Amino acid sequence: MRVVSLILLAGVAFNLFLMGWFFSAWWSVALGVVIAAMGSVLLRRWYRSRPLQSATAGWRIGDAIELSNPYTPRRVNDAVLPVAYMGLGALCLGSPKAGKTESMLLGILDKMESFWPGSGYAVFEGKGDIDIYKKKVASSGAPDYFFSSELPGTHSVNLLDGEANDVVDRLTHSLIGHTQSTSFYSDEQLAKLLLVVPILKGLGMPVNLRDLYTAVAVEDAEIELLRLAKGAGVDPVALSMYENWIKSDEHENRRAVLQGLLNRLFPFVYGPHTDRLNDYAPDIKVAEIVEQGRGVYFHLPLTKFSKTVAVALVEMFNVEARRRQLAGADGSEPFPLFMDDWGDFFHANFGPFSARCRSAAMPLFFSFQSLAQLESVSPAFKDELDDTIANKIVLRVMGDSTSHYAVRLMGEYERTELGSSDLDGRDGVSLMNRMVFRTSSQDFKQLRPGEAYISTLMDVAGDTLNPIFKTRLPLADFSEWQNVAMPDPVQDKVAGRGLDLWGKYMDPATMDAIQAEAEHLADPEQYREVV
């Protein structure tokens, strides 16, 4: 019926144009333009009225209003963000108390089994709020592993776990700094890591960051490491290079060159919570978690220590993303990474890491409080997220800069406008198309908690559409969260055995001497003289 109506309108408009041409009847031409415009509007509405529920798998967000053209809103029952485009991740913006965590993070985790059955996940929770963990357990069950940078007795990791080249790669990003003026010192530290780490990993026994620290900081430990390496049959080339290096100069001079590395390494090896970062038999092995589809929750209260730990953990997942990428991730099960309130946890390698995850079936789900948090990483990274992440979820935001950015995220639509004029007694009719923003900044400031505008992608009848939904995200049922207990402390675990250079050589006197020298070398001028 719609097709017949459009054909009839097209025929009437064509006849009016012909009549106006032959009889110079401008009123006929004007009427033909009006009828053609009406036909165009009807065609657009018919095209846009195709059902959006063709995607049955995905995150079901409940009833919504579809606002691709805000002048012709449509109600959509049981709207869906398709699973194919969930695999491209999501960017979520929302002010404090707008509902980012409860509506987006907990909402996806609650429904994930329906569209990614059996998939693992990692949650990096940057607020350190234990209520979030309890609500996650109450709604979708406890993760397989729980690690906290601050709470005692949680599961453990070994930040030196993995192949030697992988260890060097991630330590480069988490431990070696770069100055704006030169990269000489960072290059020097990287070169020495390439000498020491293969020796440690070639011993055939568990090692950790404490062993690395001691092997660099203490001369007797350095000598023992060389002796053990010779007896363990370490690669002859690596062994020869390491031996030549430790015999090339006095130990104090070599340690001075690496003092910056030791300073950055120190928070990982000394302190009340560092035992769980240096477990010879760790509970959390990232490679196994990703391969076996397990769930892990990282509780990271916003402290300087938590940030250093977060960077190291992210780099461990970076290694797994690279491994998946090189092996071809087409057949891999999705392993989503949730970065909740992650604005203060970025580091220099995060842009390449996020790009790698996209091609490794490890989609990233970010939440930020403001545009400023995004731009603190870099304006280029902000634009990269806009270009590569398929789902943009914006809850209530208050700042003008963030709300204007949200308007841009929701995009534009093509609006057809019909105009008429009367000039010197001659009527004129014009038809004009122009692009108009779908939303206004005020729209985002007036949202209630949990309400959101969502831009996504959807395949319908061979076309890719970009629907815009306004909805109140369904809350997971975490009504009993206050009755959820925190995980029992891991107390009865048998400590793993390993190299333990730290236990042999890092007595209090040695520690004091190392720290005194570190303070002496804190002066850049003295450092350059030593180098």
mmCIF file with all atom_site columns, N, CA, C and O in Angstrom, residues 56-103:
data_model
loop_
_atom_site.group_PDB
_atom_site.id
_atom_site.type_symbol
_atom_site.label_atom_id
_atom_site.label_alt_id
_atom_site.label_comp_id
_atom_site.label_asym_id
_atom_site.label_entity_id
_atom_site.label_seq_id
_atom_site.pdbx_PDB_ins_code
_atom_site.Cartn_x
_atom_site.Cartn_y
_atom_site.Cartn_z
_atom_site.occupancy
_atom_site.B_iso_or_equiv
_atom_site.pdbx_formal_charge
_atom_site.auth_seq_id
_atom_site.auth_comp_id
_atom_site.auth_asym_id
_atom_site.auth_atom_id
_atom_site.pdbx_PDB_model_num
ATOM 1   N N  . THR A 1 56  ? 18.477 -10.306 17.518 1.00 0.00 ? 56  THR A N  1
ATOM 2   C CA . THR A 1 56  ? 17.913 -10.933 18.707 1.00 0.00 ? 56  THR A CA 1
ATOM 3   C C  . THR A 1 56  ? 18.952 -11.153 19.791 1.00 0.00 ? 56  THR A C  1
ATOM 4   O O  . THR A 1 56  ? 18.598 -11.306 20.951 1.00 0.00 ? 56  THR A O  1
ATOM 5   N N  . ALA A 1 57  ? 20.229 -11.195 19.443 1.00 0.00 ? 57  ALA A N  1
ATOM 6   C CA . ALA A 1 57  ? 21.279 -11.421 20.426 1.00 0.00 ? 57  ALA A CA 1
ATOM 7   C C  . ALA A 1 57  ? 21.969 -10.102 20.740 1.00 0.00 ? 57  ALA A C  1
ATOM 8   O O  . ALA A 1 57  ? 22.300 -9.336  19.836 1.00 0.00 ? 57  ALA A O  1
ATOM 9   N N  . GLY A 1 58  ? 22.193 -9.856  21.999 1.00 0.00 ? 58  GLY A N  1
ATOM 10  C CA . GLY A 1 58  ? 22.865 -8.632  22.398 1.00 0.00 ? 58  GLY A CA 1
ATOM 11  C C  . GLY A 1 58  ? 22.405 -8.188  23.776 1.00 0.00 ? 58  GLY A C  1
ATOM 12  O O  . GLY A 1 58  ? 21.687 -8.905  24.480 1.00 0.00 ? 58  GLY A O  1
ATOM 13  N N  . TRP A 1 59  ? 22.845 -7.016  24.169 1.00 0.00 ? 59  TRP A N  1
ATOM 14  C CA . TRP A 1 59  ? 22.467 -6.459  25.468 1.00 0.00 ? 59  TRP A CA 1
ATOM 15  C C  . TRP A 1 59  ? 21.090 -5.833  25.338 1.00 0.00 ? 59  TRP A C  1
ATOM 16  O O  . TRP A 1 59  ? 20.903 -4.839  24.652 1.00 0.00 ? 59  TRP A O  1
ATOM 17  N N  . ARG A 1 60  ? 20.110 -6.411  25.996 1.00 0.00 ? 60  ARG A N  1
ATOM 18  C CA . ARG A 1 60  ? 18.733 -5.932  25.942 1.00 0.00 ? 60  ARG A CA 1
ATOM 19  C C  . ARG A 1 60  ? 18.569 -4.812  26.963 1.00 0.00 ? 60  ARG A C  1
ATOM 20  O O  . ARG A 1 60  ? 18.748 -5.024  28.157 1.00 0.00 ? 60  ARG A O  1
ATOM 21  N N  . ILE A 1 61  ? 18.217 -3.637  26.480 1.00 0.00 ? 61  ILE A N  1
ATOM 22  C CA . ILE A 1 61  ? 18.168 -2.449  27.343 1.00 0.00 ? 61  ILE A CA 1
ATOM 23  C C  . ILE A 1 61  ? 16.735 -2.018  27.653 1.00 0.00 ? 61  ILE A C  1
ATOM 24  O O  . ILE A 1 61  ? 16.521 -0.932  28.187 1.00 0.00 ? 61  ILE A O  1
ATOM 25  N N  . GLY A 1 62  ? 15.755 -2.861  27.305 1.00 0.00 ? 62  GLY A N  1
ATOM 26  C CA . GLY A 1 62  ? 14.374 -2.559  27.650 1.00 0.00 ? 62  GLY A CA 1
ATOM 27  C C  . GLY A 1 62  ? 13.706 -1.635  26.647 1.00 0.00 ? 62  GLY A C  1
ATOM 28  O O  . GLY A 1 62  ? 14.227 -1.367  25.564 1.00 0.00 ? 62  GLY A O  1
ATOM 29  N N  . ASP A 1 63  ? 12.529 -1.142  27.002 1.00 0.00 ? 63  ASP A N  1
ATOM 30  C CA . ASP A 1 63  ? 11.785 -0.243  26.120 1.00 0.00 ? 63  ASP A CA 1
ATOM 31  C C  . ASP A 1 63  ? 12.538 1.076   25.975 1.00 0.00 ? 63  ASP A C  1
ATOM 32  O O  . ASP A 1 63  ? 13.128 1.577   26.930 1.00 0.00 ? 63  ASP A O  1
ATOM 33  N N  . ALA A 1 64  ? 12.496 1.616   24.757 1.00 0.00 ? 64  ALA A N  1
ATOM 34  C CA . ALA A 1 64  ? 13.259 2.833   24.484 1.00 0.00 ? 64  ALA A CA 1
ATOM 35  C C  . ALA A 1 64  ? 12.507 3.678   23.464 1.00 0.00 ? 64  ALA A C  1
ATOM 36  O O  . ALA A 1 64  ? 11.558 3.224   22.810 1.00 0.00 ? 64  ALA A O  1
ATOM 37  N N  . ILE A 1 65  ? 12.948 4.914   23.350 1.00 0.00 ? 65  ILE A N  1
ATOM 38  C CA . ILE A 1 65  ? 12.476 5.806   22.288 1.00 0.00 ? 65  ILE A CA 1
ATOM 39  C C  . ILE A 1 65  ? 13.625 5.974   21.304 1.00 0.00 ? 65  ILE A C  1
ATOM 40  O O  . ILE A 1 65  ? 14.740 6.332   21.698 1.00 0.00 ? 65  ILE A O  1
ATOM 41  N N  . GLU A 1 66  ? 13.362 5.689   20.040 1.00 0.00 ? 66  GLU A N  1
ATOM 42  C CA . GLU A 1 66  ? 14.393 5.789   19.008 1.00 0.00 ? 66  GLU A CA 1
ATOM 43  C C  . GLU A 1 66  ? 14.338 7.189   18.407 1.00 0.00 ? 66  GLU A C  1
ATOM 44  O O  . GLU A 1 66  ? 13.293 7.660   17.967 1.00 0.00 ? 66  GLU A O  1
ATOM 45  N N  . LEU A 1 67  ? 15.485 7.889   18.434 1.00 0.00 ? 67  LEU A N  1
ATOM 46  C CA . LEU A 1 67  ? 15.528 9.316   18.118 1.00 0.00 ? 67  LEU A CA 1
ATOM 47  C C  . LEU A 1 67  ? 16.508 9.635   17.003 1.00 0.00 ? 67  LEU A C  1
ATOM 48  O O  . LEU A 1 67  ? 17.118 10.705  17.011 1.00 0.00 ? 67  LEU A O  1
ATOM 49  N N  . SER A 1 68  ? 16.639 8.746   16.041 1.00 0.00 ? 68  SER A N  1
ATOM 50  C CA . SER A 1 68  ? 17.519 9.080   14.923 1.00 0.00 ? 68  SER A CA 1
ATOM 51  C C  . SER A 1 68  ? 17.060 10.367  14.255 1.00 0.00 ? 68  SER A C  1
ATOM 52  O O  . SER A 1 68  ? 17.865 11.179  13.813 1.00 0.00 ? 68  SER A O  1
ATOM 53  N N  . ASN A 1 69  ? 15.746 10.553  14.161 1.00 0.00 ? 69  ASN A N  1
ATOM 54  C CA . ASN A 1 69  ? 15.164 11.843  13.802 1.00 0.00 ? 69  ASN A CA 1
ATOM 55  C C  . ASN A 1 69  ? 14.287 12.276  14.974 1.00 0.00 ? 69  ASN A C  1
ATOM 56  O O  . ASN A 1 69  ? 13.208 11.735  15.190 1.00 0.00 ? 69  ASN A O  1
ATOM 57  N N  . PRO A 1 70  ? 14.758 13.232  15.791 1.00 0.00 ? 70  PRO A N  1
ATOM 58  C CA . PRO A 1 70  ? 14.002 13.580  16.995 1.00 0.00 ? 70  PRO A CA 1
ATOM 59  C C  . PRO A 1 70  ? 12.628 14.154  16.715 1.00 0.00 ? 70  PRO A C  1
ATOM 60  O O  . PRO A 1 70  ? 11.793 14.216  17.621 1.00 0.00 ? 70  PRO A O  1
ATOM 61  N N  . TYR A 1 71  ? 12.364 14.600  15.463 1.00 0.00 ? 71  TYR A N  1
ATOM 62  C CA . TYR A 1 71  ? 11.048 15.135  15.125 1.00 0.00 ? 71  TYR A CA 1
ATOM 63  C C  . TYR A 1 71  ? 10.046 14.019  14.838 1.00 0.00 ? 71  TYR A C  1
ATOM 64  O O  . TYR A 1 71  ? 8.840  14.271  14.774 1.00 0.00 ? 71  TYR A O  1
ATOM 65  N N  . THR A 1 72  ? 10.543 12.808  14.639 1.00 0.00 ? 72  THR A N  1
ATOM 66  C CA . THR A 1 72  ? 9.648  11.656  14.433 1.00 0.00 ? 72  THR A CA 1
ATOM 67  C C  . THR A 1 72  ? 10.109 10.519  15.348 1.00 0.00 ? 72  THR A C  1
ATOM 68  O O  . THR A 1 72  ? 10.581 9.474   14.866 1.00 0.00 ? 72  THR A O  1
ATOM 69  N N  . PRO A 1 73  ? 10.027 10.690  16.669 1.00 0.00 ? 73  PRO A N  1
ATOM 70  C CA . PRO A 1 73  ? 10.471 9.636   17.593 1.00 0.00 ? 73  PRO A CA 1
ATOM 71  C C  . PRO A 1 73  ? 9.594  8.396   17.473 1.00 0.00 ? 73  PRO A C  1
ATOM 72  O O  . PRO A 1 73  ? 8.409  8.484   17.140 1.00 0.00 ? 73  PRO A O  1
ATOM 73  N N  . ARG A 1 74  ? 10.193 7.265   17.738 1.00 0.00 ? 74  ARG A N  1
ATOM 74  C CA . ARG A 1 74  ? 9.451  6.000   17.674 1.00 0.00 ? 74  ARG A CA 1
ATOM 75  C C  . ARG A 1 74  ? 9.703  5.204   18.944 1.00 0.00 ? 74  ARG A C  1
ATOM 76  O O  . ARG A 1 74  ? 10.827 5.149   19.429 1.00 0.00 ? 74  ARG A O  1
ATOM 77  N N  . ARG A 1 75  ? 8.661  4.579   19.435 1.00 0.00 ? 75  ARG A N  1
ATOM 78  C CA . ARG A 1 75  ? 8.819  3.679   20.573 1.00 0.00 ? 75  ARG A CA 1
ATOM 79  C C  . ARG A 1 75  ? 9.342  2.332   20.065 1.00 0.00 ? 75  ARG A C  1
ATOM 80  O O  . ARG A 1 75  ? 8.879  1.803   19.061 1.00 0.00 ? 75  ARG A O  1
ATOM 81  N N  . VAL A 1 76  ? 10.317 1.795   20.773 1.00 0.00 ? 76  VAL A N  1
ATOM 82  C CA . VAL A 1 76  ? 10.884 0.483   20.442 1.00 0.00 ? 76  VAL A CA 1
ATOM 83  C C  . VAL A 1 76  ? 10.756 -0.397  21.670 1.00 0.00 ? 76  VAL A C  1
ATOM 84  O O  . VAL A 1 76  ? 11.253 -0.055  22.750 1.00 0.00 ? 76  VAL A O  1
ATOM 85  N N  . ASN A 1 77  ? 10.069 -1.503  21.510 1.00 0.00 ? 77  ASN A N  1
ATOM 86  C CA . ASN A 1 77  ? 9.918  -2.444  22.606 1.00 0.00 ? 77  ASN A CA 1
ATOM 87  C C  . ASN A 1 77  ? 11.129 -3.373  22.662 1.00 0.00 ? 77  ASN A C  1
ATOM 88  O O  . ASN A 1 77  ? 11.532 -3.947  21.648 1.00 0.00 ? 77  ASN A O  1
ATOM 89  N N  . ASP A 1 78  ? 11.707 -3.495  23.823 1.00 0.00 ? 78  ASP A N  1
ATOM 90  C CA . ASP A 1 78  ? 12.822 -4.418  24.042 1.00 0.00 ? 78  ASP A CA 1
ATOM 91  C C  . ASP A 1 78  ? 13.984 -4.116  23.089 1.00 0.00 ? 78  ASP A C  1
ATOM 92  O O  . ASP A 1 78  ? 14.404 -4.957  22.297 1.00 0.00 ? 78  ASP A O  1
ATOM 93  N N  . ALA A 1 79  ? 14.498 -2.907  23.176 1.00 0.00 ? 79  ALA A N  1
ATOM 94  C CA . ALA A 1 79  ? 15.609 -2.507  22.322 1.00 0.00 ? 79  ALA A CA 1
ATOM 95  C C  . ALA A 1 79  ? 16.867 -3.322  22.659 1.00 0.00 ? 79  ALA A C  1
ATOM 96  O O  . ALA A 1 79  ? 17.070 -3.763  23.793 1.00 0.00 ? 79  ALA A O  1
ATOM 97  N N  . VAL A 1 80  ? 17.712 -3.511  21.641 1.00 0.00 ? 80  VAL A N  1
ATOM 98  C CA . VAL A 1 80  ? 18.884 -4.375  21.771 1.00 0.00 ? 80  VAL A CA 1
ATOM 99  C C  . VAL A 1 80  ? 20.105 -3.659  21.215 1.00 0.00 ? 80  VAL A C  1
ATOM 100 O O  . VAL A 1 80  ? 20.035 -3.024  20.152 1.00 0.00 ? 80  VAL A O  1
ATOM 101 N N  . LEU A 1 81  ? 21.223 -3.759  21.928 1.00 0.00 ? 81  LEU A N  1
ATOM 102 C CA . LEU A 1 81  ? 22.511 -3.399  21.357 1.00 0.00 ? 81  LEU A CA 1
ATOM 103 C C  . LEU A 1 81  ? 23.117 -4.691  20.830 1.00 0.00 ? 81  LEU A C  1
ATOM 104 O O  . LEU A 1 81  ? 23.475 -5.576  21.610 1.00 0.00 ? 81  LEU A O  1
ATOM 105 N N  . PRO A 1 82  ? 23.236 -4.850  19.507 1.00 0.00 ? 82  PRO A N  1
ATOM 106 C CA . PRO A 1 82  ? 23.570 -6.158  18.914 1.00 0.00 ? 82  PRO A CA 1
ATOM 107 C C  . PRO A 1 82  ? 24.908 -6.695  19.392 1.00 0.00 ? 82  PRO A C  1
ATOM 108 O O  . PRO A 1 82  ? 25.862 -5.955  19.605 1.00 0.00 ? 82  PRO A O  1
ATOM 109 N N  . VAL A 1 83  ? 24.978 -8.019  19.518 1.00 0.00 ? 83  VAL A N  1
ATOM 110 C CA . VAL A 1 83  ? 26.181 -8.655  20.016 1.00 0.00 ? 83  VAL A CA 1
ATOM 111 C C  . VAL A 1 83  ? 27.376 -8.379  19.104 1.00 0.00 ? 83  VAL A C  1
ATOM 112 O O  . VAL A 1 83  ? 28.515 -8.227  19.583 1.00 0.00 ? 83  VAL A O  1
ATOM 113 N N  . ALA A 1 84  ? 27.134 -8.279  17.792 1.00 0.00 ? 84  ALA A N  1
ATOM 114 C CA . ALA A 1 84  ? 28.245 -8.025  16.875 1.00 0.00 ? 84  ALA A CA 1
ATOM 115 C C  . ALA A 1 84  ? 28.920 -6.699  17.172 1.00 0.00 ? 84  ALA A C  1
ATOM 116 O O  . ALA A 1 84  ? 30.152 -6.572  17.075 1.00 0.00 ? 84  ALA A O  1
ATOM 117 N N  . TYR A 1 85  ? 28.130 -5.699  17.551 1.00 0.00 ? 85  TYR A N  1
ATOM 118 C CA . TYR A 1 85  ? 28.696 -4.382  17.825 1.00 0.00 ? 85  TYR A CA 1
ATOM 119 C C  . TYR A 1 85  ? 29.036 -4.189  19.297 1.00 0.00 ? 85  TYR A C  1
ATOM 120 O O  . TYR A 1 85  ? 29.818 -3.293  19.633 1.00 0.00 ? 85  TYR A O  1
ATOM 121 N N  . MET A 1 86  ? 28.510 -5.031  20.178 1.00 0.00 ? 86  MET A N  1
ATOM 122 C CA . MET A 1 86  ? 29.011 -5.059  21.545 1.00 0.00 ? 86  MET A CA 1
ATOM 123 C C  . MET A 1 86  ? 30.474 -5.479  21.539 1.00 0.00 ? 86  MET A C  1
ATOM 124 O O  . MET A 1 86  ? 31.254 -5.099  22.417 1.00 0.00 ? 86  MET A O  1
ATOM 125 N N  . GLY A 1 87  ? 30.844 -6.278  20.547 1.00 0.00 ? 87  GLY A N  1
ATOM 126 C CA . GLY A 1 87  ? 32.225 -6.703  20.425 1.00 0.00 ? 87  GLY A CA 1
ATOM 127 C C  . GLY A 1 87  ? 33.177 -5.587  20.069 1.00 0.00 ? 87  GLY A C  1
ATOM 128 O O  . GLY A 1 87  ? 34.401 -5.798  20.067 1.00 0.00 ? 87  GLY A O  1
ATOM 129 N N  . LEU A 1 88  ? 32.663 -4.381  19.785 1.00 0.00 ? 88  LEU A N  1
ATOM 130 C CA . LEU A 1 88  ? 33.506 -3.215  19.538 1.00 0.00 ? 88  LEU A CA 1
ATOM 131 C C  . LEU A 1 88  ? 33.557 -2.291  20.748 1.00 0.00 ? 88  LEU A C  1
ATOM 132 O O  . LEU A 1 88  ? 34.069 -1.181  20.664 1.00 0.00 ? 88  LEU A O  1
ATOM 133 N N  . GLY A 1 89  ? 33.001 -2.746  21.878 1.00 0.00 ? 89  GLY A N  1
ATOM 134 C CA . GLY A 1 89  ? 33.147 -2.002  23.115 1.00 0.00 ? 89  GLY A CA 1
ATOM 135 C C  . GLY A 1 89  ? 32.170 -0.850  23.258 1.00 0.00 ? 89  GLY A C  1
ATOM 136 O O  . GLY A 1 89  ? 31.288 -0.629  22.430 1.00 0.00 ? 89  GLY A O  1
ATOM 137 N N  . ALA A 1 90  ? 32.349 -0.103  24.356 1.00 0.00 ? 90  ALA A N  1
ATOM 138 C CA . ALA A 1 90  ? 31.454 1.011   24.660 1.00 0.00 ? 90  ALA A CA 1
ATOM 139 C C  . ALA A 1 90  ? 32.232 2.102   25.389 1.00 0.00 ? 90  ALA A C  1
ATOM 140 O O  . ALA A 1 90  ? 33.173 1.831   26.131 1.00 0.00 ? 90  ALA A O  1
ATOM 141 N N  . LEU A 1 91  ? 31.800 3.320   25.150 1.00 0.00 ? 91  LEU A N  1
ATOM 142 C CA . LEU A 1 91  ? 32.299 4.497   25.849 1.00 0.00 ? 91  LEU A CA 1
ATOM 143 C C  . LEU A 1 91  ? 31.134 5.089   26.626 1.00 0.00 ? 91  LEU A C  1
ATOM 144 O O  . LEU A 1 91  ? 30.109 5.444   26.035 1.00 0.00 ? 91  LEU A O  1
ATOM 145 N N  . CYS A 1 92  ? 31.264 5.179   27.948 1.00 0.00 ? 92  CYS A N  1
ATOM 146 C CA . CYS A 1 92  ? 30.188 5.671   28.788 1.00 0.00 ? 92  CYS A CA 1
ATOM 147 C C  . CYS A 1 92  ? 30.643 6.940   29.502 1.00 0.00 ? 92  CYS A C  1
ATOM 148 O O  . CYS A 1 92  ? 31.734 6.987   30.077 1.00 0.00 ? 92  CYS A O  1
ATOM 149 N N  . LEU A 1 93  ? 29.803 7.975   29.454 1.00 0.00 ? 93  LEU A N  1
ATOM 150 C CA . LEU A 1 93  ? 30.064 9.234   30.149 1.00 0.00 ? 93  LEU A CA 1
ATOM 151 C C  . LEU A 1 93  ? 28.943 9.497   31.141 1.00 0.00 ? 93  LEU A C  1
ATOM 152 O O  . LEU A 1 93  ? 27.760 9.270   30.830 1.00 0.00 ? 93  LEU A O  1
ATOM 153 N N  . GLY A 1 94  ? 29.299 9.982   32.309 1.00 0.00 ? 94  GLY A N  1
ATOM 154 C CA . GLY A 1 94  ? 28.270 10.316  33.289 1.00 0.00 ? 94  GLY A CA 1
ATOM 155 C C  . GLY A 1 94  ? 28.877 10.940  34.529 1.00 0.00 ? 94  GLY A C  1
ATOM 156 O O  . GLY A 1 94  ? 29.941 10.526  34.992 1.00 0.00 ? 94  GLY A O  1
ATOM 157 N N  . SER A 1 95  ? 28.225 11.940  35.048 1.00 0.00 ? 95  SER A N  1
ATOM 158 C CA . SER A 1 95  ? 28.679 12.586  36.276 1.00 0.00 ? 95  SER A CA 1
ATOM 159 C C  . SER A 1 95  ? 28.538 11.633  37.457 1.00 0.00 ? 95  SER A C  1
ATOM 160 O O  . SER A 1 95  ? 27.839 10.616  37.363 1.00 0.00 ? 95  SER A O  1
ATOM 161 N N  . PRO A 1 96  ? 29.158 11.954  38.586 1.00 0.00 ? 96  PRO A N  1
ATOM 162 C CA . PRO A 1 96  ? 28.964 11.124  39.780 1.00 0.00 ? 96  PRO A CA 1
ATOM 163 C C  . PRO A 1 96  ? 27.472 10.993  40.119 1.00 0.00 ? 96  PRO A C  1
ATOM 164 O O  . PRO A 1 96  ? 26.714 11.949  40.015 1.00 0.00 ? 96  PRO A O  1
ATOM 165 N N  . LYS A 1 97  ? 27.083 9.781   40.476 1.00 0.00 ? 97  LYS A N  1
ATOM 166 C CA . LYS A 1 97  ? 25.708 9.444   40.849 1.00 0.00 ? 97  LYS A CA 1
ATOM 167 C C  . LYS A 1 97  ? 24.744 9.429   39.659 1.00 0.00 ? 97  LYS A C  1
ATOM 168 O O  . LYS A 1 97  ? 23.526 9.361   39.839 1.00 0.00 ? 97  LYS A O  1
ATOM 169 N N  . ALA A 1 98  ? 25.282 9.468   38.435 1.00 0.00 ? 98  ALA A N  1
ATOM 170 C CA . ALA A 1 98  ? 24.404 9.393   37.261 1.00 0.00 ? 98  ALA A CA 1
ATOM 171 C C  . ALA A 1 98  ? 24.015 7.961   36.942 1.00 0.00 ? 98  ALA A C  1
ATOM 172 O O  . ALA A 1 98  ? 23.046 7.734   36.203 1.00 0.00 ? 98  ALA A O  1
ATOM 173 N N  . GLY A 1 99  ? 24.777 6.980   37.449 1.00 0.00 ? 99  GLY A N  1
ATOM 174 C CA . GLY A 1 99  ? 24.419 5.577   37.228 1.00 0.00 ? 99  GLY A CA 1
ATOM 175 C C  . GLY A 1 99  ? 25.358 4.817   36.323 1.00 0.00 ? 99  GLY A C  1
ATOM 176 O O  . GLY A 1 99  ? 24.981 3.750   35.822 1.00 0.00 ? 99  GLY A O  1
ATOM 177 N N  . LYS A 1 100 ? 26.567 5.328   36.110 1.00 0.00 ? 100 LYS A N  1
ATOM 178 C CA . LYS A 1 100 ? 27.493 4.634   35.204 1.00 0.00 ? 100 LYS A CA 1
ATOM 179 C C  . LYS A 1 100 ? 27.759 3.199   35.657 1.00 0.00 ? 100 LYS A C  1
ATOM 180 O O  . LYS A 1 100 ? 27.645 2.256   34.877 1.00 0.00 ? 100 LYS A O  1
ATOM 181 N N  . THR A 1 101 ? 28.117 3.060   36.916 1.00 0.00 ? 101 THR A N  1
ATOM 182 C CA . THR A 1 101 ? 28.524 1.733   37.398 1.00 0.00 ? 101 THR A CA 1
ATOM 183 C C  . THR A 1 101 ? 27.333 0.792   37.533 1.00 0.00 ? 101 THR A C  1
ATOM 184 O O  . THR A 1 101 ? 27.344 -0.325  37.014 1.00 0.00 ? 101 THR A O  1
ATOM 185 N N  . GLU A 1 102 ? 26.287 1.241   38.204 1.00 0.00 ? 102 GLU A N  1
ATOM 186 C CA . GLU A 1 102 ? 25.154 0.357   38.449 1.00 0.00 ? 102 GLU A CA 1
ATOM 187 C C  . GLU A 1 102 ? 24.389 0.042   37.177 1.00 0.00 ? 102 GLU A C  1
ATOM 188 O O  . GLU A 1 102 ? 23.894 -1.075  36.997 1.00 0.00 ? 102 GLU A O  1
ATOM 189 N N  . SER A 1 103 ? 24.269 1.018   36.263 1.00 0.00 ? 103 SER A N  1
ATOM 190 C CA . SER A 1 103 ? 23.454 0.812   35.064 1.00 0.00 ? 103 SER A CA 1
ATOM 191 C C  . SER A 1 103 ? 24.238 0.187   33.920 1.00 0.00 ? 103 SER A C  1
ATOM 192 O O  . SER A 1 103 ? 23.738 -0.697  33.237 1.00 0.00 ? 103 SER A O  1
#
